[in-house]
Amino acid sequence: MVGSHSKSFFGQNTGIIVSSSSSSDPFMFIHCFKKKPNGIWEKPSSNEGKAIKISLEEIVMILKVLNHESHKWQTQHIFKDKETAVSFNWEDVNHEVLWINVNNYSKRLNLAQSEILRLLLMHLLDEKIINSTFLNKSNTDGLKERNQKNYFQLDEINFPLNDQNFHHEYSNAAETPNDTSNLYGSIIGETEKAVLIDFIKKEEWIPKSAIDNKYLQQKNIKQKFSINNWILKKLNLIL
């Protein structure tokens, strides 16, 4: 599997580079450049241009625009007391021209370019969800006690489920057959291959292929998920 990715979109006067140096990094970068009056492009080595770090959650929101689920998404980045306005929006309802704005850098993408960007971000997100959530043993030792406590507290919480067909039940790995465990949580994000689930005080991306039961696709509804133990152990959600 290729660990790094880079794709450039350059026009006559403005260009951007979307890059990720490692599939295990839970973020990517967008670098913006302009052509100076002398015809020379800005250079990162000369501290020129603008670079912003995009988190996994922000990739999800950008994909909502690229998937035509939203017309516009915007946010503010704050780094060392400096604010950077970031937005992705379609030019009109036809969704054939995409504008990427980072402060005073504005890049226009045509339909083909925006589709390439969409496919790239989907690939990066799926890749990073799998690889960036794996924890090394040295990083898990200090989390075991906390995660174990959170895990076994789930059966003490009475969730007000919106769908009365769901039972208030909980069982750990030893009580559930087929190497799955039942955990309660709510969906707060989704891609084609994974869902972002809020497990009380911890949010994790779970591959859809690892969920063994049917679930409501609506967001912010507390419900039961029967999840394969291998991914729960990888995420340190069970011991």
mmCIF file of N, CA and C in Angstrom, residues 126 190-195 206-209:
data_model
loop_
_atom_site.group_PDB
_atom_site.id
_atom_site.type_symbol
_atom_site.label_atom_id
_atom_site.label_comp_id
_atom_site.label_asym_id
_atom_site.label_seq_id
_atom_site.Cartn_x
_atom_site.Cartn_y
_atom_site.Cartn_z
ATOM 1 N N ASP A 126 -10.524 6.583 3.973
ATOM 2 C CA ASP A 126 -10.619 5.151 4.273
ATOM 3 C C ASP A 126 -9.273 4.591 4.721
ATOM 4 N N GLU A 190 -20.084 9.655 8.684
ATOM 5 C CA GLU A 190 -20.161 8.451 7.857
ATOM 6 C C GLU A 190 -19.477 8.671 6.518
ATOM 7 N N THR A 191 -18.816 7.626 6.025
ATOM 8 C CA THR A 191 -18.300 7.583 4.664
ATOM 9 C C THR A 191 -18.877 6.341 4.005
ATOM 10 N N GLU A 192 -18.438 6.070 2.795
ATOM 11 C CA GLU A 192 -18.956 4.913 2.068
ATOM 12 C C GLU A 192 -18.622 3.604 2.779
ATOM 13 N N LYS A 193 -17.473 3.551 3.470
ATOM 14 C CA LYS A 193 -17.013 2.293 4.036
ATOM 15 C C LYS A 193 -16.914 2.277 5.558
ATOM 16 N N ALA A 194 -17.190 3.393 6.214
ATOM 17 C CA ALA A 194 -17.016 3.429 7.664
ATOM 18 C C ALA A 194 -17.982 4.421 8.297
ATOM 19 N N VAL A 195 -18.204 4.249 9.612
ATOM 20 C CA VAL A 195 -19.029 5.184 10.374
ATOM 21 C C VAL A 195 -18.227 5.672 11.576
ATOM 22 N N ILE A 206 -15.335 3.122 12.672
ATOM 23 C CA ILE A 206 -15.535 1.676 12.607
ATOM 24 C C ILE A 206 -15.877 1.288 11.169
ATOM 25 N N PRO A 207 -15.116 0.372 10.560
ATOM 26 C CA PRO A 207 -15.475 -0.097 9.209
ATOM 27 C C PRO A 207 -16.871 -0.721 9.224
ATOM 28 N N LYS A 208 -17.683 -0.426 8.211
ATOM 29 C CA LYS A 208 -19.027 -0.988 8.152
ATOM 30 C C LYS A 208 -18.989 -2.510 8.076
ATOM 31 N N SER A 209 -17.940 -3.039 7.460
ATOM 32 C CA SER A 209 -17.815 -4.492 7.340
ATOM 33 C C SER A 209 -17.599 -5.167 8.693
#
